[in-house]
Amino acid sequence: MSKYGIVAIAGRPNVGKSTLMNHLVGFKVSATANKPQTTRHNIRGILTEQDYQLVFMDTPGIHRSAKSLLNKTINLQAVAALEEVDAVIMMVEAERWLDEDSLVLERLQHLTCPVFLVANKVDRIKQKSALLAWLQEVAAKREFKAIFPLSATKGINTEALKQALVAVLPAGEWAYPEDEVTDQSTRFICGELIREQLMIYLHQELPYSTAVELEKFETRPELTEIHATIWVSRDNQKGIIIGHKGETLKRIGSSARIALENLLERKVLLRLWVRVEENWENSPRHLQALGISSTSG
């Protein structure tokens, strides 16, 4: 009998949700960077093995400071994603419980599906006895189905988590072909990979309110040509991205091209432009064009 189910990965920003999903699926589906709000969509990663299909939903980080329309929208999308799933992974950072973790816990209180707690980044913990004491404190906050201390980057204890999730999956027919790893289009993933490089190179200097819009995605026999616009809110942000004599944009473009060629397994011609639209993160039209409006799926 086959099993099928959807598991949401929820948590505050920057606890490693995308890294965990990519590791479990075995494919880079979601952008990862050491910066809050890397994920802006409910991105699905699909794992099909033996007699089950497990669909992970990587949700944007739930946070309190939702002032812009962009922030409010991604918060709403993250919370809405929790309503129709078969299980939830609540992800926190080992030995760090913040106010925003309590906010996530509030959002989960009404759920009747199994909720697993994952304490990520245990590879950084020196004193295991202190970790155990901290886990006991966290376990008292609600009735979790199970608690897993793990490392998403190192793969520590991730197999045990996967088996526990499979155990609670309902019987059902698979929703996706066996070889599919995401429901997102290749074009979408390419845009996310470019945005990821922006955050990797400029995570200290640049606010997360940048966006990447693909304007051309043309596959030819010898290569794929991609034209992308990087949107920012202010002229000084444009200067930061371009850098002295265009050097920063060249480095970002070079790294993004390599990431794209690894994804597409073919040569890529990438052209990038930086454009300013003041206050774009509060523009419904602009958010809709980027696929992150409150009315998009």
Coordinates of C-alpha atoms in Angstrom, one line a residue:
M1 CA 0.0 0.0 0.0
S2 CA 1.4 3.4 -1.0
K3 CA 1.6 6.3 1.4
Y4 CA 1.4 10.0 0.6
G5 CA 1.5 13.1 2.7
I6 CA 2.5 16.8 3.0
V7 CA 4.8 18.0 5.7
A8 CA 5.2 21.8 6.4
I9 CA 8.6 23.0 7.7
A10 CA 7.8 26.0 10.0
G11 CA 10.0 28.2 12.1
R12 CA 11.4 31.7 12.6
P13 CA 13.7 33.1 9.9
N14 CA 17.2 31.7 9.5
V15 CA 16.9 28.4 11.4
G16 CA 17.8 26.2 8.4
K17 CA 14.4 25.2 7.0
S18 CA 15.5 25.4 3.3
T19 CA 18.7 23.6 4.1
L20 CA 16.8 20.7 5.8
M21 CA 14.4 20.4 2.9
N22 CA 17.1 20.4 0.3
H23 CA 19.0 17.7 2.3
L24 CA 15.9 15.5 2.7
V25 CA 14.9 15.8 -1.0
G26 CA 18.5 15.4 -2.1
F27 CA 18.2 18.3 -4.5
K28 CA 18.6 22.1 -4.2
V29 CA 15.0 23.1 -4.5
S30 CA 15.0 26.1 -2.2
A31 CA 17.4 29.0 -1.9
T32 CA 19.6 29.1 1.2
A33 CA 21.7 31.9 2.7
N34 CA 22.6 33.0 6.2
K35 CA 20.0 35.8 6.1
P36 CA 16.4 36.1 7.4
Q37 CA 13.6 35.9 4.8
T38 CA 15.6 34.0 2.2
T39 CA 12.5 32.0 1.5
R40 CA 9.5 34.0 0.2
H41 CA 7.2 31.2 -1.1
N42 CA 5.8 28.0 0.1
I43 CA 8.2 25.9 -1.9
R44 CA 7.5 22.1 -2.3
G45 CA 10.2 19.5 -2.4
I46 CA 9.2 16.0 -3.3
L47 CA 10.8 12.8 -1.9
T48 CA 9.7 9.5 -3.5
E49 CA 11.2 6.3 -2.1
Q50 CA 9.9 2.7 -2.1
D51 CA 6.2 2.8 -1.2
Y52 CA 5.8 6.5 -0.1
Q53 CA 5.9 10.0 -1.5
L54 CA 6.7 12.7 1.1
V55 CA 6.1 16.3 0.1
F56 CA 7.9 18.9 2.1
M57 CA 6.7 22.5 2.1
D58 CA 9.4 25.0 3.0
T59 CA 7.6 28.0 4.4
P60 CA 8.8 31.6 4.8
G61 CA 10.1 32.4 8.3
I62 CA 7.3 33.5 10.6
H63 CA 8.2 36.8 12.3
R64 CA 6.6 39.7 14.3
S65 CA 8.1 42.7 12.4
A66 CA 5.7 42.5 9.5
K67 CA 5.5 46.1 8.5
S68 CA 5.7 46.1 4.7
L69 CA 3.2 44.4 2.4
L70 CA 5.9 42.0 1.4
N71 CA 6.4 41.0 5.1
K72 CA 2.7 40.7 5.8
T73 CA 2.2 38.6 2.7
I74 CA 4.9 36.1 3.4
N75 CA 3.8 35.8 7.0
L76 CA 0.2 35.1 5.8
Q77 CA 1.5 32.5 3.3
A78 CA 3.6 30.7 6.0
V79 CA 0.6 30.5 8.4
A80 CA -1.9 29.4 5.7
A81 CA 0.4 26.6 4.7
L82 CA 0.0 24.9 8.1
E83 CA -3.8 24.4 7.7
E84 CA -3.9 21.4 5.3
V85 CA -0.9 19.3 6.0
D86 CA -0.4 15.8 7.4
A87 CA 2.4 16.8 9.8
V88 CA 4.5 19.8 10.8
I89 CA 8.2 20.2 11.5
M90 CA 8.8 23.1 13.9
M91 CA 12.4 24.0 13.5
V92 CA 14.4 25.9 16.1
E93 CA 18.1 26.5 16.6
A94 CA 19.6 24.2 19.3
E95 CA 20.0 26.0 22.7
R96 CA 18.4 29.3 21.3
W97 CA 14.7 29.9 22.0
L98 CA 13.8 33.4 20.9
D99 CA 10.6 35.4 21.1
E100 CA 9.8 34.6 17.5
D101 CA 10.0 30.8 18.3
S102 CA 7.2 31.4 20.8
L103 CA 5.3 33.2 18.0
V104 CA 5.7 30.1 15.8
L105 CA 4.5 27.9 18.6
E106 CA 1.4 30.1 19.0
R107 CA 0.6 29.6 15.3
L108 CA 0.8 25.8 15.8
Q109 CA -1.3 25.5 19.0
H110 CA -4.6 24.8 17.2
L111 CA -3.2 22.1 14.9
T112 CA -4.3 18.5 15.4
C113 CA -1.8 16.9 13.1
P114 CA 1.5 15.5 14.5
V115 CA 4.1 18.3 15.2
F116 CA 7.7 17.3 15.4
L117 CA 10.3 19.5 17.0
V118 CA 13.7 19.8 15.3
A119 CA 16.6 21.4 17.1
N120 CA 19.0 22.3 14.3
K121 CA 22.7 23.0 14.3
V122 CA 23.6 20.6 17.0
D123 CA 27.0 20.2 15.4
R124 CA 27.9 23.5 16.9
I125 CA 27.1 22.5 20.5
K126 CA 30.0 21.6 22.7
Q127 CA 28.3 20.5 25.9
K128 CA 25.8 17.7 25.1
S129 CA 24.6 17.6 28.7
A130 CA 23.5 21.2 28.4
L131 CA 21.7 20.4 25.2
L132 CA 19.8 17.6 26.8
A133 CA 18.7 20.0 29.7
W134 CA 17.6 22.6 27.1
L135 CA 15.6 20.0 25.1
Q136 CA 13.8 19.0 28.3
E137 CA 12.8 22.6 28.8
V138 CA 11.5 23.0 25.3
A139 CA 9.6 19.6 25.4
A140 CA 7.5 21.1 28.2
K141 CA 6.2 23.9 25.9
R142 CA 3.7 21.6 24.1
E143 CA 3.1 17.9 23.3
F144 CA 5.4 17.2 20.4
K145 CA 5.1 13.9 18.5
A146 CA 8.9 13.6 18.8
I147 CA 12.0 15.7 19.2
F148 CA 15.0 15.4 17.0
P149 CA 18.3 17.2 17.7
L150 CA 20.0 17.3 14.3
S151 CA 22.2 19.1 11.8
A152 CA 20.7 19.8 8.4
T153 CA 24.1 20.7 6.9
K154 CA 25.9 17.7 8.3
G155 CA 23.0 15.2 7.9
I156 CA 23.1 14.3 11.6
N157 CA 19.9 12.4 12.6
T158 CA 18.1 13.4 9.5
E159 CA 17.4 9.8 8.5
A160 CA 15.6 9.1 11.8
L161 CA 13.5 12.2 11.3
K162 CA 12.5 11.0 7.8
Q163 CA 11.5 7.6 9.1
A164 CA 9.4 9.1 11.8
L165 CA 7.6 11.3 9.2
V166 CA 7.0 8.3 7.0
A167 CA 5.4 6.5 9.9
V168 CA 2.7 9.1 10.3
L169 CA 1.9 9.4 6.6
P170 CA -1.6 8.3 5.6
A171 CA -2.3 5.8 2.9
G172 CA -2.9 7.4 -0.5
E173 CA -2.0 7.7 -4.1
W174 CA 1.1 9.8 -5.1
A175 CA 0.3 13.3 -6.4
Y176 CA 3.6 13.7 -8.5
P177 CA 5.6 11.6 -10.9
E178 CA 8.2 9.4 -9.3
D179 CA 11.2 11.4 -10.7
E180 CA 9.8 14.9 -9.8
V181 CA 11.6 16.8 -7.0
T182 CA 9.6 20.0 -6.9
D183 CA 6.4 21.6 -8.1
Q184 CA 8.3 24.8 -8.9
S185 CA 9.2 25.6 -12.5
T186 CA 12.9 25.5 -13.6
R187 CA 12.5 29.2 -14.4
F188 CA 11.4 30.0 -10.8
I189 CA 14.3 28.0 -9.3
C190 CA 16.8 29.9 -11.6
G191 CA 15.5 33.2 -10.3
E192 CA 15.9 32.0 -6.7
L193 CA 19.5 30.8 -7.4
I194 CA 20.3 34.3 -8.6
R195 CA 18.7 35.9 -5.5
E196 CA 20.6 33.5 -3.3
Q197 CA 24.0 34.7 -4.7
L198 CA 22.9 38.3 -4.0
M199 CA 22.4 37.4 -0.3
I200 CA 25.5 35.4 -0.1
Y201 CA 27.7 38.2 -1.4
L202 CA 25.9 41.2 0.2
H203 CA 24.1 39.9 3.3
Q204 CA 25.8 42.5 5.5
E205 CA 25.4 45.5 3.2
L206 CA 22.0 44.9 1.6
P207 CA 18.5 44.6 3.2
Y208 CA 16.6 41.5 2.1
S209 CA 14.1 43.7 0.2
T210 CA 15.7 42.8 -3.2
A211 CA 13.9 40.8 -5.8
V212 CA 14.9 39.0 -9.0
E213 CA 12.6 39.0 -12.0
L214 CA 13.5 36.8 -15.1
E215 CA 12.7 38.7 -18.3
K216 CA 14.1 36.2 -20.7
F217 CA 14.6 32.4 -20.5
E218 CA 15.4 31.0 -23.8
T219 CA 16.8 27.5 -24.4
R220 CA 18.8 27.1 -27.6
P221 CA 20.7 24.0 -28.8
E222 CA 24.1 25.2 -27.6
L223 CA 23.1 27.1 -24.4
T224 CA 20.3 28.7 -22.3
E225 CA 20.1 32.5 -22.3
I226 CA 18.8 34.1 -19.2
H227 CA 18.1 37.9 -18.7
A228 CA 17.2 38.9 -15.1
T229 CA 16.4 42.2 -13.4
I230 CA 17.4 42.8 -9.8
W231 CA 14.9 45.2 -8.2
V232 CA 15.9 47.4 -5.3
S233 CA 14.2 50.2 -3.4
R234 CA 16.8 52.9 -3.4
D235 CA 19.7 54.2 -5.6
N236 CA 22.3 53.6 -3.0
Q237 CA 21.3 49.9 -3.0
K238 CA 21.8 49.8 -6.7
G239 CA 25.3 51.2 -6.2
I240 CA 26.1 48.5 -3.6
I241 CA 25.1 45.7 -6.0
I242 CA 27.0 47.1 -9.0
G243 CA 30.1 47.9 -6.9
H244 CA 33.2 49.8 -8.0
K245 CA 33.4 49.6 -11.8
G246 CA 30.8 46.9 -11.8
E247 CA 33.0 44.4 -10.0
T248 CA 30.5 43.3 -7.5
L249 CA 27.8 42.6 -10.0
K250 CA 30.3 40.7 -12.1
R251 CA 31.2 38.4 -9.2
I252 CA 27.5 37.8 -8.4
G253 CA 26.8 37.1 -12.0
S254 CA 29.7 34.7 -12.3
S255 CA 28.7 32.7 -9.2
A256 CA 25.0 32.7 -10.3
R257 CA 26.0 31.4 -13.7
I258 CA 27.9 28.5 -12.2
A259 CA 25.0 27.6 -10.0
L260 CA 22.6 27.8 -13.0
E261 CA 24.9 25.6 -15.1
N262 CA 25.0 23.0 -12.3
L263 CA 21.2 23.1 -12.1
L264 CA 20.5 23.0 -15.8
E265 CA 23.6 20.8 -16.7
R266 CA 24.3 23.0 -19.7
K267 CA 26.1 26.2 -20.7
V268 CA 24.3 29.4 -19.5
L269 CA 24.6 33.0 -20.9
L270 CA 23.4 35.2 -18.0
R271 CA 22.8 38.9 -18.2
L272 CA 21.9 41.0 -15.1
W273 CA 20.5 44.5 -14.7
V274 CA 19.8 46.4 -11.5
R275 CA 16.8 48.7 -11.5
V276 CA 15.3 50.9 -8.8
E277 CA 11.6 51.0 -8.0
E278 CA 11.0 53.0 -4.8
N279 CA 9.1 51.1 -2.1
W280 CA 8.4 48.1 -4.4
E281 CA 7.9 45.8 -1.4
N282 CA 4.6 47.8 -0.7
S283 CA 3.4 47.6 -4.3
P284 CA 0.7 44.9 -4.9
R285 CA 1.3 45.1 -8.7
H286 CA 5.0 44.4 -8.2
L287 CA 4.5 41.6 -5.7
Q288 CA 2.0 40.0 -8.0
A289 CA 4.5 40.1 -10.9
L290 CA 7.1 38.4 -8.7
G291 CA 4.6 35.7 -7.7
I292 CA 4.5 36.7 -4.0
S293 CA 1.2 38.5 -3.8
S294 CA -1.3 37.5 -1.1
T295 CA -3.6 36.3 -3.8
S296 CA -1.1 33.9 -5.4
G297 CA -1.3 30.2 -4.5

